[in-house]
CSV table of C-alpha atoms in Angstrom, one decimal:
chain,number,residue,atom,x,y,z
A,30,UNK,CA,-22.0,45.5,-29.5
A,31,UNK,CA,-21.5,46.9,-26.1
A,32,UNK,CA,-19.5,45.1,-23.1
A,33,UNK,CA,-20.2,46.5,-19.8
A,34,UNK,CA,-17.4,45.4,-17.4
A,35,UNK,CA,-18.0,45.5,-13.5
A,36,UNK,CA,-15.4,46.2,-11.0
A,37,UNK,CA,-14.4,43.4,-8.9
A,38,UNK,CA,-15.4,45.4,-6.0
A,39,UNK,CA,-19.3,46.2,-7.5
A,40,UNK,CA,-19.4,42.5,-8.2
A,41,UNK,CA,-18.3,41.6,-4.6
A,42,UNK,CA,-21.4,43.6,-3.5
A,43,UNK,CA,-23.7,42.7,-5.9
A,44,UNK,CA,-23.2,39.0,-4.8
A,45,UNK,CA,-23.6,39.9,-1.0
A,46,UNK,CA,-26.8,41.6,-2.3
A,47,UNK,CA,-28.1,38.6,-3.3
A,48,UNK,CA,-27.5,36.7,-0.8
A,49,UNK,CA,-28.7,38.9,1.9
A,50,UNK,CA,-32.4,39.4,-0.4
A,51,UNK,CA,-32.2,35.5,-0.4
A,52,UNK,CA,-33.3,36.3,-4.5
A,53,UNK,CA,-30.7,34.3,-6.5
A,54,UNK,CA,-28.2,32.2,-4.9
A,55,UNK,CA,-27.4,31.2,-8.6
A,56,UNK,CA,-26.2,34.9,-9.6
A,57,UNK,CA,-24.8,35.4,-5.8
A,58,UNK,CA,-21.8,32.8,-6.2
A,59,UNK,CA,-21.6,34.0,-9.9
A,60,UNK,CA,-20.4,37.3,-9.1
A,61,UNK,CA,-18.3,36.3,-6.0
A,62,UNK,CA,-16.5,34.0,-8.6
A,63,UNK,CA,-15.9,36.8,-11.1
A,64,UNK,CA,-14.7,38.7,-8.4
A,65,UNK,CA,-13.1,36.4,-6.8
A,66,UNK,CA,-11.5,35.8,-10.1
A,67,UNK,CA,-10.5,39.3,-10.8
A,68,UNK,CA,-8.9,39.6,-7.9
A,69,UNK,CA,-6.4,37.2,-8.0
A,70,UNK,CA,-5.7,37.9,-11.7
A,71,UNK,CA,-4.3,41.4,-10.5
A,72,UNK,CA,-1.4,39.7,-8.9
A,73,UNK,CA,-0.1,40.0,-5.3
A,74,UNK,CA,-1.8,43.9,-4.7
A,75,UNK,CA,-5.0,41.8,-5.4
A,76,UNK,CA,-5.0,39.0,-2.5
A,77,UNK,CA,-5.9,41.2,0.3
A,78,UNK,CA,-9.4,41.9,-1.5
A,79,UNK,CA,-9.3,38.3,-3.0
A,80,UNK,CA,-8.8,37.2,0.7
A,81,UNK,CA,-11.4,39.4,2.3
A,82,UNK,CA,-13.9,38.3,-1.0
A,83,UNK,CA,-13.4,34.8,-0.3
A,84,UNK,CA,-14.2,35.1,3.4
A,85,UNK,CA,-17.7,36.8,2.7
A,86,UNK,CA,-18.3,33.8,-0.1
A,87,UNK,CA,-17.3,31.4,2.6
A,88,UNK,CA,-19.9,32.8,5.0
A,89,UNK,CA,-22.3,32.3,2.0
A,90,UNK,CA,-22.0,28.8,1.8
A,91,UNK,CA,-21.3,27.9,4.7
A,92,UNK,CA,-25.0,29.4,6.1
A,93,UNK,CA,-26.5,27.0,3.5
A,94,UNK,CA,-24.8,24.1,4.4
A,95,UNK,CA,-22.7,24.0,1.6
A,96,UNK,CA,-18.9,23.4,3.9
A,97,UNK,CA,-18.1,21.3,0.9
A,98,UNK,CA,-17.7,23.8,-1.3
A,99,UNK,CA,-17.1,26.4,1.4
A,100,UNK,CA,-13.3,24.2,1.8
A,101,UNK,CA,-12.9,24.5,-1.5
A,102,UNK,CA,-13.0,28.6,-1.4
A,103,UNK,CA,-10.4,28.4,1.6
A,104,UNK,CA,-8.1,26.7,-0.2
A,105,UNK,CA,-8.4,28.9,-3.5
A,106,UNK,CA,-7.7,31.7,-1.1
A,107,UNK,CA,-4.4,30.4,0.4
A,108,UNK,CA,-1.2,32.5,-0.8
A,109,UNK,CA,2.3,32.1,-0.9
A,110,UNK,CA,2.6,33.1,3.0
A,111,UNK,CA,2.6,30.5,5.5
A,112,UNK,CA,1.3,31.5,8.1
A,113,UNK,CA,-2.4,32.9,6.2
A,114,UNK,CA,-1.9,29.7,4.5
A,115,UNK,CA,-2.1,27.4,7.5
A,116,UNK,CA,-5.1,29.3,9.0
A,117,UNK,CA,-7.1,28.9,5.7
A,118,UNK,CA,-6.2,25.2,5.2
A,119,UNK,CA,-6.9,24.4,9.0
A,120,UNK,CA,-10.1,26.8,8.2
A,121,UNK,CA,-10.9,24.6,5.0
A,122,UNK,CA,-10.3,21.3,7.2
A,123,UNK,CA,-12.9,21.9,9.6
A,124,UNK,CA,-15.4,22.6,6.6
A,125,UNK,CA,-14.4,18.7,5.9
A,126,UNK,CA,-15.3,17.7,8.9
A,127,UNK,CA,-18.8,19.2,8.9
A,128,UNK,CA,-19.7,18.2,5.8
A,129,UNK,CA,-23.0,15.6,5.3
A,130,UNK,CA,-21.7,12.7,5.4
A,131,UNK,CA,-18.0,13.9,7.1
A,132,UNK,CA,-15.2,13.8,4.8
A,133,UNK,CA,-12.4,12.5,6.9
A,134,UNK,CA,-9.7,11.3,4.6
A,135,UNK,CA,-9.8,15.3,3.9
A,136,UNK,CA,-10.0,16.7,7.2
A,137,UNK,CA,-7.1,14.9,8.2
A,138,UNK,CA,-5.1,15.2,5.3
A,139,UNK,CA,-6.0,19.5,5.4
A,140,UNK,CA,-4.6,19.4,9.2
A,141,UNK,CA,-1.3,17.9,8.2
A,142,UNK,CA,-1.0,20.6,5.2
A,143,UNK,CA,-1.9,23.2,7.5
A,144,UNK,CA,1.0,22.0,10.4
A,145,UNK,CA,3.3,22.0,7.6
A,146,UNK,CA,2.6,25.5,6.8
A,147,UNK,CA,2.7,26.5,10.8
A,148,UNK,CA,6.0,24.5,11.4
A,149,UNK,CA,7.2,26.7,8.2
A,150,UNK,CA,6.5,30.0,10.4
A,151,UNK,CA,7.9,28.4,13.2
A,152,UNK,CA,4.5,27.9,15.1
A,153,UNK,CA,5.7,25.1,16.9
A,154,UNK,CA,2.6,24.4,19.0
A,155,UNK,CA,-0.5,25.3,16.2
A,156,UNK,CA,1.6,22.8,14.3
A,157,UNK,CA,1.6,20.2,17.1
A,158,UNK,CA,-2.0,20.8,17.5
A,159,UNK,CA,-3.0,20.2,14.1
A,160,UNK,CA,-0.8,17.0,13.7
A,161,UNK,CA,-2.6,16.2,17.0
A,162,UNK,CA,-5.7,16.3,16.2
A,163,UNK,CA,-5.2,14.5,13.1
A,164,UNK,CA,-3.6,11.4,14.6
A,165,UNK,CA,-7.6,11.1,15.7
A,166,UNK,CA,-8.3,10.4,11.8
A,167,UNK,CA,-5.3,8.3,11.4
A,168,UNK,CA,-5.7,5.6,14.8
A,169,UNK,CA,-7.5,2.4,13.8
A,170,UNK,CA,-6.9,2.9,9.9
A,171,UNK,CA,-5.0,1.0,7.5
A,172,UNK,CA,-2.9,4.5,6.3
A,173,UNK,CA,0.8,3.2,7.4
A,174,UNK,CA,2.5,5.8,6.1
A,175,UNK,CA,0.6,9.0,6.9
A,176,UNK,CA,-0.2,8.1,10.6
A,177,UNK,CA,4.3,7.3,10.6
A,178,UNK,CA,4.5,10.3,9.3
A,179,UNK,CA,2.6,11.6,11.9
A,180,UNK,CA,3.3,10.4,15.1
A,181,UNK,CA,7.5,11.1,14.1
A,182,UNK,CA,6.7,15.1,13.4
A,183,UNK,CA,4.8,15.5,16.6
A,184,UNK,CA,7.8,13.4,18.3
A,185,UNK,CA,10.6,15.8,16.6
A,186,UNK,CA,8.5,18.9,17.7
A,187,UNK,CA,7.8,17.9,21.3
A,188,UNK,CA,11.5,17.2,21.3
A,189,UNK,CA,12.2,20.8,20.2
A,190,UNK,CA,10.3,21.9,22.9
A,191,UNK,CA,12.1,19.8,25.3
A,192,UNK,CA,9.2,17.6,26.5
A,193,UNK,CA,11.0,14.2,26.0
A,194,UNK,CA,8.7,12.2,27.8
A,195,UNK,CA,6.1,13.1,25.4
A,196,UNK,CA,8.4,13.0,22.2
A,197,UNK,CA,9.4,9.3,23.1
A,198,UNK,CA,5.3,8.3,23.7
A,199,UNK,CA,5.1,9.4,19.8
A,200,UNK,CA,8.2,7.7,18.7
A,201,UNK,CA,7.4,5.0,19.7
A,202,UNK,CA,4.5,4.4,17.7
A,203,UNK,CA,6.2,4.3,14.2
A,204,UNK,CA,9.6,2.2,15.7
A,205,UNK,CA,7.8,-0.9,14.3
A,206,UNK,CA,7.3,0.1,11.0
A,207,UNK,CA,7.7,-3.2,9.0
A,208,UNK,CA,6.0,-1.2,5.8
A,209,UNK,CA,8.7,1.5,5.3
A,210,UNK,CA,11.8,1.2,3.9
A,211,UNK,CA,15.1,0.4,5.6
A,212,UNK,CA,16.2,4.2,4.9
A,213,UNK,CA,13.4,5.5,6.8
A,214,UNK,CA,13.5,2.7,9.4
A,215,UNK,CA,17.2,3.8,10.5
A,216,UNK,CA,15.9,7.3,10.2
A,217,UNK,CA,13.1,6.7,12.7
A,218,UNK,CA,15.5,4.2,15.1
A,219,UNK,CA,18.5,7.2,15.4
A,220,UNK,CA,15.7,9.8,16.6
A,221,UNK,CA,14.2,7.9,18.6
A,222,UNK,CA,17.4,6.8,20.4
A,223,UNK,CA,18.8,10.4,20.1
A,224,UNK,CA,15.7,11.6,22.1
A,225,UNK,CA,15.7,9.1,24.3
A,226,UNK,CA,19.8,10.2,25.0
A,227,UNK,CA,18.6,13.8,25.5
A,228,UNK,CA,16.6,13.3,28.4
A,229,UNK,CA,20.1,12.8,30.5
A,230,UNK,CA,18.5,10.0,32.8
A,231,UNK,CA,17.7,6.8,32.7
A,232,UNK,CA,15.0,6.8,30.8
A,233,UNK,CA,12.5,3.6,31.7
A,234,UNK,CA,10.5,2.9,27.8
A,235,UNK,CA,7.4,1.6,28.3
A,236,UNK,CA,4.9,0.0,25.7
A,237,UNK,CA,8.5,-1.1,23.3
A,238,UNK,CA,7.9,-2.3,20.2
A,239,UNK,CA,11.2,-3.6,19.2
A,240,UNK,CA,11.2,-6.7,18.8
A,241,UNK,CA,8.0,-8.0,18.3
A,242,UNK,CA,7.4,-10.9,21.4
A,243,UNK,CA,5.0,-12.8,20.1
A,244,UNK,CA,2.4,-14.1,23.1
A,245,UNK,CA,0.9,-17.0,21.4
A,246,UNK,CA,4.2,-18.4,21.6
A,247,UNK,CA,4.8,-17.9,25.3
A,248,UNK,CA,5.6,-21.6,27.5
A,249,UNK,CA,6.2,-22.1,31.0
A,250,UNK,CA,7.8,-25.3,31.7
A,251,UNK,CA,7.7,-27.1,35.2
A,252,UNK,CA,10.9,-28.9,35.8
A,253,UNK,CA,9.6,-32.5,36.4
A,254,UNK,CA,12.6,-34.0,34.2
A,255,UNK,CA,10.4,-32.9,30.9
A,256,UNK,CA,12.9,-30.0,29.9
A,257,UNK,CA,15.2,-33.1,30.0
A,258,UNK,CA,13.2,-34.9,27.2
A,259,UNK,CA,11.8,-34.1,24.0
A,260,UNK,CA,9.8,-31.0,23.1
A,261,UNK,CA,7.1,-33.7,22.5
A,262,UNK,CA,7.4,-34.5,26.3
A,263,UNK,CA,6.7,-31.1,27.1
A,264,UNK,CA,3.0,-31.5,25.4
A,265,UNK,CA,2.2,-34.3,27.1
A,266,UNK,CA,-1.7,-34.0,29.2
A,267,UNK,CA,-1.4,-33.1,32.3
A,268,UNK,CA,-3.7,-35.7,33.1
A,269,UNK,CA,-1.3,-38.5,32.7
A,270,UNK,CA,1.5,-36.7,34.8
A,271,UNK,CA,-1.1,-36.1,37.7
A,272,UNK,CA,-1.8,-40.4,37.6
A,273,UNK,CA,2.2,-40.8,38.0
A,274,UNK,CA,2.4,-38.4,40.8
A,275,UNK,CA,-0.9,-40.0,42.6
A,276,UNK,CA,1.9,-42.6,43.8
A,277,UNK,CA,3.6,-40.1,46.2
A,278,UNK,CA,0.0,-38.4,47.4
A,279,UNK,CA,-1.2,-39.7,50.5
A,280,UNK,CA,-3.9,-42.4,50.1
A,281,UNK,CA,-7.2,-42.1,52.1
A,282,UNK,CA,-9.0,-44.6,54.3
A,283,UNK,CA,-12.6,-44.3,55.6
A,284,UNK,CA,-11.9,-46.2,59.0
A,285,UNK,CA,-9.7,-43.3,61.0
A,286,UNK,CA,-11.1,-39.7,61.6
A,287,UNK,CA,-8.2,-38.3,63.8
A,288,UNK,CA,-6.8,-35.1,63.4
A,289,UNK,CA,-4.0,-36.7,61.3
A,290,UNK,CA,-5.8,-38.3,58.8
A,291,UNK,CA,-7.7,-34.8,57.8
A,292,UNK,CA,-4.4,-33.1,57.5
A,293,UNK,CA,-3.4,-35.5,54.9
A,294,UNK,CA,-6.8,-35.0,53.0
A,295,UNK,CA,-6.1,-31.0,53.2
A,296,UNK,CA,-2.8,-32.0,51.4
A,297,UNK,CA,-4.3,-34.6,48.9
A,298,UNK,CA,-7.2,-31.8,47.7
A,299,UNK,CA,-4.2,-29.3,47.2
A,300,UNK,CA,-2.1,-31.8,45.1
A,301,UNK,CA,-5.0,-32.5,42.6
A,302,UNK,CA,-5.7,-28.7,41.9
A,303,UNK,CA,-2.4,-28.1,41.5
A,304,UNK,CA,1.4,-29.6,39.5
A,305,UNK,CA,3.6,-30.4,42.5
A,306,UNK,CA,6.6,-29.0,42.1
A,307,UNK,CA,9.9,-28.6,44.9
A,308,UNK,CA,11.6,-25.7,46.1
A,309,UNK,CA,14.3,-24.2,44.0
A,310,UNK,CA,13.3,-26.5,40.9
A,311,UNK,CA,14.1,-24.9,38.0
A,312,UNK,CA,11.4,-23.3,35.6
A,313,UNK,CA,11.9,-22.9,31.9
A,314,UNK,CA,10.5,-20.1,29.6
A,315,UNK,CA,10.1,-20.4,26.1
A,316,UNK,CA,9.2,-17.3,23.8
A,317,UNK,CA,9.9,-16.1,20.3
A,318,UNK,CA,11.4,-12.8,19.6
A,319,UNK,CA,10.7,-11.1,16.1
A,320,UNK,CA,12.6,-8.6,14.6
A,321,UNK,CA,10.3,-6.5,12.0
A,322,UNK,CA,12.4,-4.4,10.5
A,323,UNK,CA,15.0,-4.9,7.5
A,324,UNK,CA,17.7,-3.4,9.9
A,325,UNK,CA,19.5,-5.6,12.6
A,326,UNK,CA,18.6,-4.7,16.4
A,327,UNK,CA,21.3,-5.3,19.2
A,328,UNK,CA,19.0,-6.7,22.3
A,329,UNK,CA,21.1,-7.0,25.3
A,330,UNK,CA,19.9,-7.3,29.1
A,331,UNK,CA,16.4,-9.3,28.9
A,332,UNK,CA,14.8,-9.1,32.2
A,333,UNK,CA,12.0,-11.9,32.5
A,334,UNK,CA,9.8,-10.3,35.7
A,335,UNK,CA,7.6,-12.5,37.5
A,336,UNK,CA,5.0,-11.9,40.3
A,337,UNK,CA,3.7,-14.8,42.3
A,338,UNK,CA,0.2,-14.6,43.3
A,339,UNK,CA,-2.2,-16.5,45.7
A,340,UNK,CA,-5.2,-18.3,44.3
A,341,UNK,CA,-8.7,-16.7,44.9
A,342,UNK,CA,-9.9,-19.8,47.0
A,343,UNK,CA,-7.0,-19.6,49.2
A,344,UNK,CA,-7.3,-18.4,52.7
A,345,UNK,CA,-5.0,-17.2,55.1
A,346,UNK,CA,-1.7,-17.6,52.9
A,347,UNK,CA,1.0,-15.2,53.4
A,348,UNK,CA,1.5,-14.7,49.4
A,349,UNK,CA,4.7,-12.2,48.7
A,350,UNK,CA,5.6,-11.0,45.5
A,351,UNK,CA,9.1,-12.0,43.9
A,352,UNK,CA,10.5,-10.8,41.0
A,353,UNK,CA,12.9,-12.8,39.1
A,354,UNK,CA,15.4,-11.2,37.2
A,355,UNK,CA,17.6,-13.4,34.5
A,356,UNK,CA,20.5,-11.1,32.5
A,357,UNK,CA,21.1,-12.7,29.2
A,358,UNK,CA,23.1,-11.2,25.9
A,359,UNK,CA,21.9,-11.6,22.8
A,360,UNK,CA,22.1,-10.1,19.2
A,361,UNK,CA,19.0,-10.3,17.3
A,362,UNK,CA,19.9,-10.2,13.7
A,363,UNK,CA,17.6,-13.0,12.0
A,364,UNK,CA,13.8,-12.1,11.6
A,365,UNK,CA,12.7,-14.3,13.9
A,366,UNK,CA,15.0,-16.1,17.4
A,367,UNK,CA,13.5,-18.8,19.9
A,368,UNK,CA,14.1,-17.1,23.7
A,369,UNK,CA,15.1,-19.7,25.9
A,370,UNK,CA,14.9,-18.3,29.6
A,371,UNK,CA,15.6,-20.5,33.0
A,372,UNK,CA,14.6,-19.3,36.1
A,373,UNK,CA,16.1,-20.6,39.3
């Protein structure tokens, strides 16, 4: 009984042989893998040739078709070094995504493998833009966690780099995190406020999740002595307020036409399509604040901001926008608090 042994190297060409004779694709991938194989068994003088092996099997599948099994090979051929490991991960992520139907679950989860493995090597920005482009898997999904986990790295690198205003717009996507544990909540809360303190300015945060205002709660109340009564007052129709206040509208009569009388049907058309309310009556707010975390939040300074507006049917009004500030303390510790604002 004879055994004939090939070198790794003859069976390396022997495989792109059959490939390029399009003969056997069968035997092709069968002596990549045994070289392939070889290669790696020889240790760490072997994965230069396992590497360079694996790129030529690669090229193989990947003119069939076959990215599936081509991201498989680039992730075989990853080593020990960070760097050549990212590139083959981010290489073997891209094969997800071309794959028939598109594995995305995989292409994303590759990406975040393969900024780990850049942030290692201290490629700040190839890990930024692999996190990057897998927040596009991540948006939309029900993956909590990995889109946090996310959205905080690309914060804490942008940060590194010293582009704040950037590093805060990631933070604050994961401050509400209602699914993560308090440890990780207080983890995400002190870097977010840690970045915020390194800008050195005040630092206007737009799009704050913290708390939660719910809108579906949101009341305005007119003064007209219902703030004074019940909160079952305050529900009341509108219709049977407008029949109390038809007492002090003007009343009509068909037998005068002088310029008086149309003034005062000018004034009664206005009063029906609209509450009547006096200057300097006070307007009350009511909106619910929610705290979603497990860790209490100090809220201080609530500004309510208001901007009055002209109706579309209205002609020749001089219409000026106010804004309406109201400073109120408060210390939001329960999970959910009732806002009560007045505006005068």
């Amino acid at each position: 009984m004879y055994i004939i042994y090939f070198h790794p190297f003859l069976q390396e060409m022997m495989g792109l042989t059959y490939f390029m004779l399009d003969q056997s694709r069968k035997e092709a991938e069968y002596c990549m893998e045994n070289a392939f194989s070889t290669y790696l068994k020889i240790g760490s003088s072997g994965q230069q040739n396992a590497t360079r092996c694996g790129l030529w099997w690669v090229e193989m599948l990947r003119t069939r078709d076959q990215n599936k099994e081509a991201a498989t090979v680039y992730f075989r051929i990853c080593s020990e070094e960070p760097l050549h490991s990212a590139v083959m991960l981010e290489q073997a992520s891209y094969c997800y995504l071309l794959s028939k139907p598109p594995m995305l679950h995989k292409y994303g989860f590759h990406l975040v493998l393969s900024g780990d493995r850049y942030k290692k090597c201290d490629q700040i920005k190839h890990a930024i833009r692999t996190y990057r482009s897998a927040v596009s898997v991540y948006e939309g999904t029900t993956w909590s966690h990995i889109k946090d986990h996310v959205h905080f790295h690309i914060g804490q690198w942008y940060a590194f780099l010293g582009m704040y205003d950037v590093a805060v717009a990631h933070m604050l996507e994961v401050l509400a995190c209602s699914h993560q544990s308090k440890t990780t909540q207080e983890l995400y809360l002190r870097d977010f406020l840690q970045i915020v303190q390194k800008t050195g300015k005040t630092f206007e945060v737009l799009k704050l999740q913290l708390p939660v205002i719910n809108i579906s709660s949101l009341k305005v109340f007119f003064e007209d002595h219902r703030t004074y009564a019940s909160a079952a007052a305050a529900s009341v129709r509108e219709s049977l307020w407008s029949s109390l206040e038809e007492d002090i509208i003007p009343s009509l009569s068909t037998g005068r036409s002088n310029w008086l009388e149309l003034q005062s049907k000018l004034i009664s058309k206005q009063y029906k399509e609209s509450n009547i309310c006096v200057a300097g009556e006070p307007v009350k707010v009511n909106i619910e604040f929610k705290n979603p975390l497990q860790i209490p939040i100090s809220l201080s300074s609530v500004t309510l901001i208001c901007e009055l507006s002209p109706r579309s049917d209205e002609t020749n009004t001089d219409a000026g926008n106010s804004t309406i500030e109201l400073q109120k303390e408060e210390e939001l510790k329960s999970s959910t608090t009732m806002g009560y604002v007045c505006v005068y």
